[in-house]
PDB file of C-alpha atoms in Angstrom:
ATOM      1  CA  ASP A 179       0.382   4.786  19.152  1.00 61.00           C
ATOM      2  CA  THR A 180      -1.016   5.686  15.729  1.00 67.00           C
ATOM      3  CA  ALA A 181       0.955   3.960  12.984  1.00 91.00           C
ATOM      4  CA  VAL A 182       0.604   6.623  10.275  1.00 96.00           C
ATOM      5  CA  SER A 183      -0.424  10.021  11.532  1.00 96.00           C
ATOM      6  CA  GLN A 184      -1.047  13.124   9.508  1.00 96.00           C
ATOM      7  CA  THR A 185      -1.830  16.663  10.570  1.00 96.00           C
ATOM      8  CA  PRO A 186      -3.957  18.601  10.339  1.00 97.00           C
ATOM      9  CA  LYS A 187      -7.119  16.539   9.975  1.00 96.00           C
ATOM     10  CA  TYR A 188      -8.998  19.481   8.466  1.00 97.00           C
ATOM     11  CA  LEU A 189      -7.572  22.445   6.590  1.00 97.00           C
ATOM     12  CA  VAL A 190      -9.680  25.325   5.290  1.00 97.00           C
ATOM     13  CA  THR A 191      -7.863  28.056   3.435  1.00 97.00           C
ATOM     14  CA  GLN A 192      -8.281  30.626   0.704  1.00 97.00           C
ATOM     15  CA  MET A 193      -7.149  30.475  -2.875  1.00 97.00           C
ATOM     16  CA  GLY A 194      -3.596  31.608  -3.391  1.00 97.00           C
ATOM     17  CA  ASN A 195      -2.367  30.590   0.044  1.00 97.00           C
ATOM     18  CA  ASP A 196       0.481  28.163   0.746  1.00 97.00           C
ATOM     19  CA  LYS A 197      -0.121  25.286   3.135  1.00 97.00           C
ATOM     20  CA  SER A 198       1.601  22.152   4.396  1.00 97.00           C
ATOM     21  CA  ILE A 199       0.383  18.754   5.526  1.00 98.00           C
ATOM     22  CA  LYS A 200       2.631  16.668   7.738  1.00 97.00           C
ATOM     23  CA  CYS A 201       2.903  12.893   7.887  1.00 97.00           C
ATOM     24  CA  GLU A 202       4.799  10.625  10.214  1.00 97.00           C
ATOM     25  CA  GLN A 203       4.925   6.853  10.482  1.00 96.00           C
ATOM     26  CA  ASN A 204       6.252   4.826  13.389  1.00 95.00           C
ATOM     27  CA  LEU A 205       6.151   1.458  11.644  1.00 93.00           C
ATOM     28  CA  GLY A 206       9.776   1.480  10.554  1.00 92.00           C
ATOM     29  CA  HIS A 207       8.692   1.436   6.906  1.00 91.00           C
ATOM     30  CA  ASP A 208      11.038   2.700   4.247  1.00 89.00           C
ATOM     31  CA  THR A 209       8.504   3.758   1.625  1.00 90.00           C
ATOM     32  CA  MET A 210       5.972   6.552   2.013  1.00 93.00           C
ATOM     33  CA  TYR A 211       3.263   7.893  -0.284  1.00 93.00           C
ATOM     34  CA  TRP A 212       0.806  10.692  -0.811  1.00 95.00           C
ATOM     35  CA  TYR A 213      -2.574   9.854  -2.317  1.00 95.00           C
ATOM     36  CA  LYS A 214      -5.372  12.227  -3.268  1.00 95.00           C
ATOM     37  CA  GLN A 215      -9.050  11.297  -3.057  1.00 94.00           C
ATOM     38  CA  ASP A 216     -11.012  13.655  -5.262  1.00 88.00           C
ATOM     39  CA  SER A 217     -14.692  14.496  -5.319  1.00 83.00           C
ATOM     40  CA  LYS A 218     -15.404  11.389  -7.400  1.00 81.00           C
ATOM     41  CA  LYS A 219     -13.895   9.292  -4.598  1.00 83.00           C
ATOM     42  CA  PHE A 220     -11.007   7.916  -6.639  1.00 87.00           C
ATOM     43  CA  LEU A 221      -7.777   7.458  -4.718  1.00 91.00           C
ATOM     44  CA  LYS A 222      -4.853   8.438  -6.928  1.00 91.00           C
ATOM     45  CA  ILE A 223      -1.176   8.310  -6.150  1.00 91.00           C
ATOM     46  CA  MET A 224       0.698  11.575  -6.202  1.00 92.00           C
ATOM     47  CA  PHE A 225       4.160  10.781  -4.874  1.00 90.00           C
ATOM     48  CA  SER A 226       6.184   7.931  -3.493  1.00 89.00           C
ATOM     49  CA  TYR A 227       9.437   8.129  -1.546  1.00 89.00           C
ATOM     50  CA  ASN A 228      11.746   5.254  -0.731  1.00 86.00           C
ATOM     51  CA  ASN A 229      14.392   5.948   1.904  1.00 82.00           C
ATOM     52  CA  LYS A 230      13.946   9.691   1.415  1.00 81.00           C
ATOM     53  CA  GLU A 231      14.330   9.454  -2.359  1.00 84.00           C
ATOM     54  CA  LEU A 232      11.538  10.356  -4.744  1.00 86.00           C
ATOM     55  CA  ILE A 233      10.594   7.318  -6.820  1.00 82.00           C
ATOM     56  CA  ILE A 234       7.132   8.176  -8.137  1.00 79.00           C
ATOM     57  CA  ASN A 235       5.928  11.587  -9.212  1.00 79.00           C
ATOM     58  CA  GLU A 236       2.669  11.320 -11.044  1.00 80.00           C
ATOM     59  CA  THR A 237       1.406  14.172 -13.190  1.00 77.00           C
ATOM     60  CA  VAL A 238       1.002  16.509 -10.263  1.00 87.00           C
ATOM     61  CA  PRO A 239       1.352  20.296 -10.692  1.00 90.00           C
ATOM     62  CA  ASN A 240       4.688  21.552  -9.479  1.00 90.00           C
ATOM     63  CA  ARG A 241       2.819  23.654  -6.920  1.00 95.00           C
ATOM     64  CA  PHE A 242       2.865  20.409  -4.931  1.00 95.00           C
ATOM     65  CA  SER A 243       6.236  19.684  -3.381  1.00 93.00           C
ATOM     66  CA  PRO A 244       6.835  16.685  -1.130  1.00 92.00           C
ATOM     67  CA  LYS A 245       9.681  16.725   1.351  1.00 92.00           C
ATOM     68  CA  SER A 246      11.091  13.784   3.243  1.00 92.00           C
ATOM     69  CA  PRO A 247      13.512  14.881   5.986  1.00 91.00           C
ATOM     70  CA  ASP A 248      13.928  11.259   7.068  1.00 91.00           C
ATOM     71  CA  LYS A 249      12.303   7.978   6.185  1.00 88.00           C
ATOM     72  CA  ALA A 250       9.695   8.334   8.942  1.00 94.00           C
ATOM     73  CA  HIS A 251       8.353  11.641   7.626  1.00 95.00           C
ATOM     74  CA  LEU A 252       6.870  12.781   4.343  1.00 95.00           C
ATOM     75  CA  ASN A 253       5.392  16.259   4.269  1.00 96.00           C
ATOM     76  CA  LEU A 254       3.396  17.833   1.461  1.00 96.00           C
ATOM     77  CA  HIS A 255       3.665  21.526   0.727  1.00 96.00           C
ATOM     78  CA  ILE A 256       1.223  23.159  -1.633  1.00 96.00           C
ATOM     79  CA  ASN A 257       1.813  26.617  -3.106  1.00 96.00           C
ATOM     80  CA  SER A 258      -0.768  28.968  -4.567  1.00 97.00           C
ATOM     81  CA  LEU A 259      -3.732  26.821  -3.630  1.00 97.00           C
ATOM     82  CA  GLU A 260      -6.554  26.523  -6.168  1.00 96.00           C
ATOM     83  CA  LEU A 261     -10.204  25.533  -5.788  1.00 95.00           C
ATOM     84  CA  GLY A 262      -9.493  22.239  -7.562  1.00 93.00           C
ATOM     85  CA  ASP A 263      -7.034  21.264  -4.864  1.00 95.00           C
ATOM     86  CA  SER A 264      -9.937  20.650  -2.500  1.00 96.00           C
ATOM     87  CA  ALA A 265      -9.820  16.944  -1.691  1.00 96.00           C
ATOM     88  CA  VAL A 266      -8.851  14.470   0.990  1.00 96.00           C
ATOM     89  CA  TYR A 267      -5.121  13.783   1.043  1.00 97.00           C
ATOM     90  CA  PHE A 268      -3.923  10.484   2.448  1.00 97.00           C
ATOM     91  CA  CYS A 269      -0.432   9.658   3.540  1.00 97.00           C
ATOM     92  CA  ALA A 270       0.613   5.993   3.507  1.00 95.00           C
ATOM     93  CA  SER A 271       3.639   3.849   4.138  1.00 94.00           C
ATOM     94  CA  SER A 272       4.815   0.339   3.336  1.00 90.00           C
ATOM     95  CA  HIS A 273       7.703  -1.928   4.182  1.00 86.00           C
ATOM     96  CA  ASN A 274       9.637  -1.710   0.929  1.00 71.00           C
ATOM     97  CA  ARG A 275       7.694  -1.354  -2.273  1.00 65.00           C
ATOM     98  CA  ASP A 276       6.147  -4.786  -2.327  1.00 65.00           C
ATOM     99  CA  THR A 277       3.820  -4.882   0.614  1.00 75.00           C
ATOM    100  CA  ALA A 278       0.411  -3.503   1.472  1.00 84.00           C
ATOM    101  CA  LEU A 279       0.057   0.168   2.258  1.00 91.00           C
ATOM    102  CA  HIS A 280      -0.819   1.497   5.696  1.00 93.00           C
ATOM    103  CA  PHE A 281      -2.815   4.707   5.420  1.00 95.00           C
ATOM    104  CA  GLY A 282      -3.213   7.670   7.700  1.00 96.00           C
ATOM    105  CA  ASN A 283      -6.678   9.027   8.446  1.00 95.00           C
ATOM    106  CA  GLY A 284      -6.527  11.714   5.809  1.00 96.00           C
ATOM    107  CA  THR A 285      -6.476  15.501   5.688  1.00 97.00           C
ATOM    108  CA  ARG A 286      -9.567  17.152   4.276  1.00 96.00           C
ATOM    109  CA  LEU A 287      -8.416  20.263   2.442  1.00 97.00           C
ATOM    110  CA  THR A 288     -11.023  22.850   1.487  1.00 97.00           C
ATOM    111  CA  VAL A 289      -9.974  25.785  -0.644  1.00 97.00           C
ATOM    112  CA  THR A 290     -12.425  28.687  -0.738  1.00 96.00           C
TER     113      THR A 290
ATOM    114  CA  ASP Z 263      -9.998   6.114 -18.072  1.00 71.00           C
ATOM    115  CA  GLN Z 264     -10.895   3.823 -15.210  1.00 83.00           C
ATOM    116  CA  GLN Z 265      -8.535   0.880 -15.143  1.00 92.00           C
ATOM    117  CA  VAL Z 266     -10.172  -0.555 -12.022  1.00 95.00           C
ATOM    118  CA  LYS Z 267     -13.940  -0.556 -11.911  1.00 95.00           C
ATOM    119  CA  GLN Z 268     -16.338  -1.230  -9.097  1.00 95.00           C
ATOM    120  CA  ASN Z 269     -19.594  -0.877 -10.925  1.00 91.00           C
ATOM    121  CA  SER Z 270     -21.965  -1.280  -8.011  1.00 92.00           C
ATOM    122  CA  PRO Z 271     -21.834   1.682  -5.644  1.00 92.00           C
ATOM    123  CA  SER Z 272     -23.494  -0.127  -2.774  1.00 96.00           C
ATOM    124  CA  LEU Z 273     -24.605  -3.484  -1.401  1.00 97.00           C
ATOM    125  CA  SER Z 274     -26.872  -4.326   1.494  1.00 97.00           C
ATOM    126  CA  VAL Z 275     -26.936  -7.801   3.094  1.00 98.00           C
ATOM    127  CA  GLN Z 276     -28.296  -9.431   6.214  1.00 98.00           C
ATOM    128  CA  GLU Z 277     -26.014 -10.392   9.061  1.00 97.00           C
ATOM    129  CA  GLY Z 278     -24.802 -13.968   8.688  1.00 97.00           C
ATOM    130  CA  ARG Z 279     -25.252 -14.032   4.924  1.00 97.00           C
ATOM    131  CA  ILE Z 280     -22.545 -13.862   2.267  1.00 98.00           C
ATOM    132  CA  SER Z 281     -21.395 -10.528   0.860  1.00 98.00           C
ATOM    133  CA  ILE Z 282     -19.915 -10.596  -2.637  1.00 98.00           C
ATOM    134  CA  LEU Z 283     -18.107  -7.506  -3.849  1.00 98.00           C
ATOM    135  CA  ASN Z 284     -17.010  -7.387  -7.464  1.00 97.00           C
ATOM    136  CA  CYS Z 285     -14.215  -5.621  -9.267  1.00 97.00           C
ATOM    137  CA  ASP Z 286     -13.189  -5.515 -12.933  1.00 97.00           C
ATOM    138  CA  TYR Z 287      -9.958  -4.276 -14.439  1.00 97.00           C
ATOM    139  CA  THR Z 288      -8.871  -3.418 -17.942  1.00 95.00           C
ATOM    140  CA  ASN Z 289      -5.085  -3.398 -17.773  1.00 92.00           C
ATOM    141  CA  SER Z 290      -3.711  -6.863 -18.543  1.00 92.00           C
ATOM    142  CA  MET Z 291      -0.376  -5.839 -17.012  1.00 91.00           C
ATOM    143  CA  PHE Z 292      -1.868  -5.807 -13.524  1.00 92.00           C
ATOM    144  CA  ASP Z 293      -0.507  -8.719 -11.520  1.00 90.00           C
ATOM    145  CA  TYR Z 294      -1.233  -7.850  -7.903  1.00 91.00           C
ATOM    146  CA  PHE Z 295      -4.641  -7.096  -6.457  1.00 93.00           C
ATOM    147  CA  LEU Z 296      -5.745  -5.869  -3.058  1.00 93.00           C
ATOM    148  CA  TRP Z 297      -8.886  -5.076  -1.153  1.00 96.00           C
ATOM    149  CA  TYR Z 298      -9.059  -2.249   1.350  1.00 96.00           C
ATOM    150  CA  LYS Z 299     -11.792  -1.398   3.817  1.00 97.00           C
ATOM    151  CA  LYS Z 300     -12.532   2.163   4.855  1.00 96.00           C
ATOM    152  CA  TYR Z 301     -14.622   3.492   7.719  1.00 95.00           C
ATOM    153  CA  PRO Z 302     -15.808   7.135   7.709  1.00 92.00           C
ATOM    154  CA  ALA Z 303     -13.143   9.660   8.712  1.00 89.00           C
ATOM    155  CA  GLU Z 304     -10.446   6.986   8.664  1.00 93.00           C
ATOM    156  CA  GLY Z 305      -7.894   5.889   6.122  1.00 94.00           C
ATOM    157  CA  PRO Z 306      -8.263   2.688   4.090  1.00 95.00           C
ATOM    158  CA  THR Z 307      -7.158  -0.459   5.895  1.00 95.00           C
ATOM    159  CA  PHE Z 308      -5.592  -3.379   4.063  1.00 93.00           C
ATOM    160  CA  LEU Z 309      -7.814  -6.445   4.048  1.00 96.00           C
ATOM    161  CA  ILE Z 310      -6.512  -9.122   1.698  1.00 95.00           C
ATOM    162  CA  SER Z 311      -4.453  -9.450  -1.459  1.00 92.00           C
ATOM    163  CA  ILE Z 312      -3.843 -11.885  -4.287  1.00 93.00           C
ATOM    164  CA  SER Z 313      -1.147 -12.173  -6.893  1.00 90.00           C
ATOM    165  CA  SER Z 314      -1.876 -13.208 -10.435  1.00 91.00           C
ATOM    166  CA  ILE Z 315      -0.235 -16.592  -9.977  1.00 92.00           C
ATOM    167  CA  LYS Z 316      -3.135 -17.609  -7.754  1.00 93.00           C
ATOM    168  CA  ASP Z 317      -6.864 -17.717  -8.311  1.00 95.00           C
ATOM    169  CA  LYS Z 318      -7.929 -17.758  -4.691  1.00 97.00           C
ATOM    170  CA  ASN Z 319      -6.690 -16.448  -1.378  1.00 96.00           C
ATOM    171  CA  GLU Z 320      -8.414 -16.922   1.933  1.00 97.00           C
ATOM    172  CA  ASP Z 321      -8.053 -15.191   5.293  1.00 96.00           C
ATOM    173  CA  GLY Z 322     -10.652 -16.083   7.881  1.00 97.00           C
ATOM    174  CA  ARG Z 323     -14.042 -14.850   6.755  1.00 97.00           C
ATOM    175  CA  PHE Z 324     -12.549 -13.125   3.701  1.00 98.00           C
ATOM    176  CA  THR Z 325     -11.787 -14.827   0.386  1.00 98.00           C
ATOM    177  CA  VAL Z 326     -10.637 -13.159  -2.795  1.00 98.00           C
ATOM    178  CA  PHE Z 327     -11.123 -14.877  -6.140  1.00 98.00           C
ATOM    179  CA  LEU Z 328      -9.268 -13.875  -9.289  1.00 97.00           C
ATOM    180  CA  ASN Z 329     -10.364 -14.713 -12.825  1.00 97.00           C
ATOM    181  CA  LYS Z 330      -7.569 -13.463 -15.052  1.00 95.00           C
ATOM    182  CA  SER Z 331      -9.202 -14.372 -18.320  1.00 95.00           C
ATOM    183  CA  ALA Z 332     -12.245 -12.297 -17.405  1.00 96.00           C
ATOM    184  CA  LYS Z 333     -10.134  -9.605 -15.705  1.00 96.00           C
ATOM    185  CA  HIS Z 334     -12.398  -9.920 -12.724  1.00 97.00           C
ATOM    186  CA  LEU Z 335     -11.947 -10.352  -9.021  1.00 97.00           C
ATOM    187  CA  SER Z 336     -14.360 -10.674  -6.183  1.00 98.00           C
ATOM    188  CA  LEU Z 337     -14.282 -10.481  -2.418  1.00 98.00           C
ATOM    189  CA  HIS Z 338     -16.471 -12.864  -0.450  1.00 98.00           C
ATOM    190  CA  ILE Z 339     -17.255 -12.207   3.189  1.00 98.00           C
ATOM    191  CA  VAL Z 340     -18.822 -15.130   5.022  1.00 97.00           C
ATOM    192  CA  PRO Z 341     -20.557 -14.751   7.391  1.00 98.00           C
ATOM    193  CA  SER Z 342     -21.128 -11.015   7.115  1.00 98.00           C
ATOM    194  CA  GLN Z 343     -21.176  -9.039  10.341  1.00 98.00           C
ATOM    195  CA  PRO Z 344     -22.486  -5.520  11.111  1.00 97.00           C
ATOM    196  CA  GLY Z 345     -18.898  -4.422  11.782  1.00 96.00           C
ATOM    197  CA  ASP Z 346     -18.109  -5.190   8.135  1.00 97.00           C
ATOM    198  CA  SER Z 347     -20.229  -2.196   7.109  1.00 98.00           C
ATOM    199  CA  ALA Z 348     -17.751   0.105   5.361  1.00 97.00           C
ATOM    200  CA  VAL Z 349     -16.583   1.225   1.943  1.00 97.00           C
ATOM    201  CA  TYR Z 350     -14.490  -1.405   0.171  1.00 98.00           C
ATOM    202  CA  PHE Z 351     -11.864  -0.444  -2.388  1.00 97.00           C
ATOM    203  CA  CYS Z 352     -10.422  -2.768  -4.964  1.00 96.00           C
ATOM    204  CA  ALA Z 353      -6.877  -1.902  -6.051  1.00 94.00           C
ATOM    205  CA  ALA Z 354      -4.402  -3.250  -8.580  1.00 93.00           C
ATOM    206  CA  SER Z 355      -0.743  -2.878  -9.429  1.00 89.00           C
ATOM    207  CA  GLY Z 356       1.323  -3.834 -12.438  1.00 83.00           C
ATOM    208  CA  GLN Z 357       4.631  -4.090 -10.662  1.00 69.00           C
ATOM    209  CA  GLY Z 358       4.074  -7.077  -8.438  1.00 59.00           C
ATOM    210  CA  GLY Z 359       3.627  -4.972  -5.350  1.00 64.00           C
ATOM    211  CA  SER Z 360       1.931  -2.017  -3.751  1.00 66.00           C
ATOM    212  CA  GLU Z 361       3.845   0.604  -5.645  1.00 68.00           C
ATOM    213  CA  LYS Z 362       1.637   2.793  -7.789  1.00 80.00           C
ATOM    214  CA  LEU Z 363      -1.641   1.147  -6.854  1.00 87.00           C
ATOM    215  CA  VAL Z 364      -4.653   1.980  -9.008  1.00 91.00           C
ATOM    216  CA  PHE Z 365      -7.856   2.110  -6.971  1.00 93.00           C
ATOM    217  CA  GLY Z 366     -11.487   1.647  -7.884  1.00 94.00           C
ATOM    218  CA  LYS Z 367     -13.948   4.214  -6.584  1.00 93.00           C
ATOM    219  CA  GLY Z 368     -15.204   1.991  -3.804  1.00 95.00           C
ATOM    220  CA  MET Z 369     -18.378   0.203  -2.881  1.00 96.00           C
ATOM    221  CA  LYS Z 370     -20.384   0.788   0.271  1.00 97.00           C
ATOM    222  CA  LEU Z 371     -21.347  -2.399   2.084  1.00 98.00           C
ATOM    223  CA  THR Z 372     -24.087  -2.305   4.692  1.00 98.00           C
ATOM    224  CA  VAL Z 373     -24.659  -5.370   6.854  1.00 98.00           C
ATOM    225  CA  ASN Z 374     -27.973  -5.234   8.624  1.00 96.00           C
ATOM    226  CA  PRO Z 375     -28.389  -6.906  12.021  1.00 93.00           C
TER     227      PRO Z 375
END
């Protein structure tokens, strides 16, 4: 009964490929997020959705496209993968925008 | 431009003693602060938070202190337990909530039995 689950856990792919990471939460939260943890270990927000609407889009290349089919899911699609995209991507959710985030266990993306 | 800084990468303490984890921030607009704990291969887990209208918040063995004038907060764990060994992230927000959190780079705490 994982609260925030993301798949896959590991993703190894070649430059130029397109890949997706899926995220689902069963907490009934209405806000979901994607964070990126880079090689320097900083966690940085990429996107935030509230009730399926995009509310935060940080300076992320437009090769990254989030999609929220419903408020329990927020998927991340990445086109034309580059070496610099290698990182751990965390999905998170919260009950409205004012409460603590619940994170998934991360997806380690390696681009070769 | 690190707005949230955890200057010590690691801390090692003995079981039963106090662990003090420090965090500094530069953005005076931050008004909500959180601590997260992270075990290897897992996502960060929320630990405790404090809003800028308070200078202390306590939850069991965990206490967070906020010094707004110094732009400094600290997490005290008393008594420390081996299960507390993890990476601790300090985070801050300027919108009174968890939206658009800015994280520090984390600090690894090791509690020795």
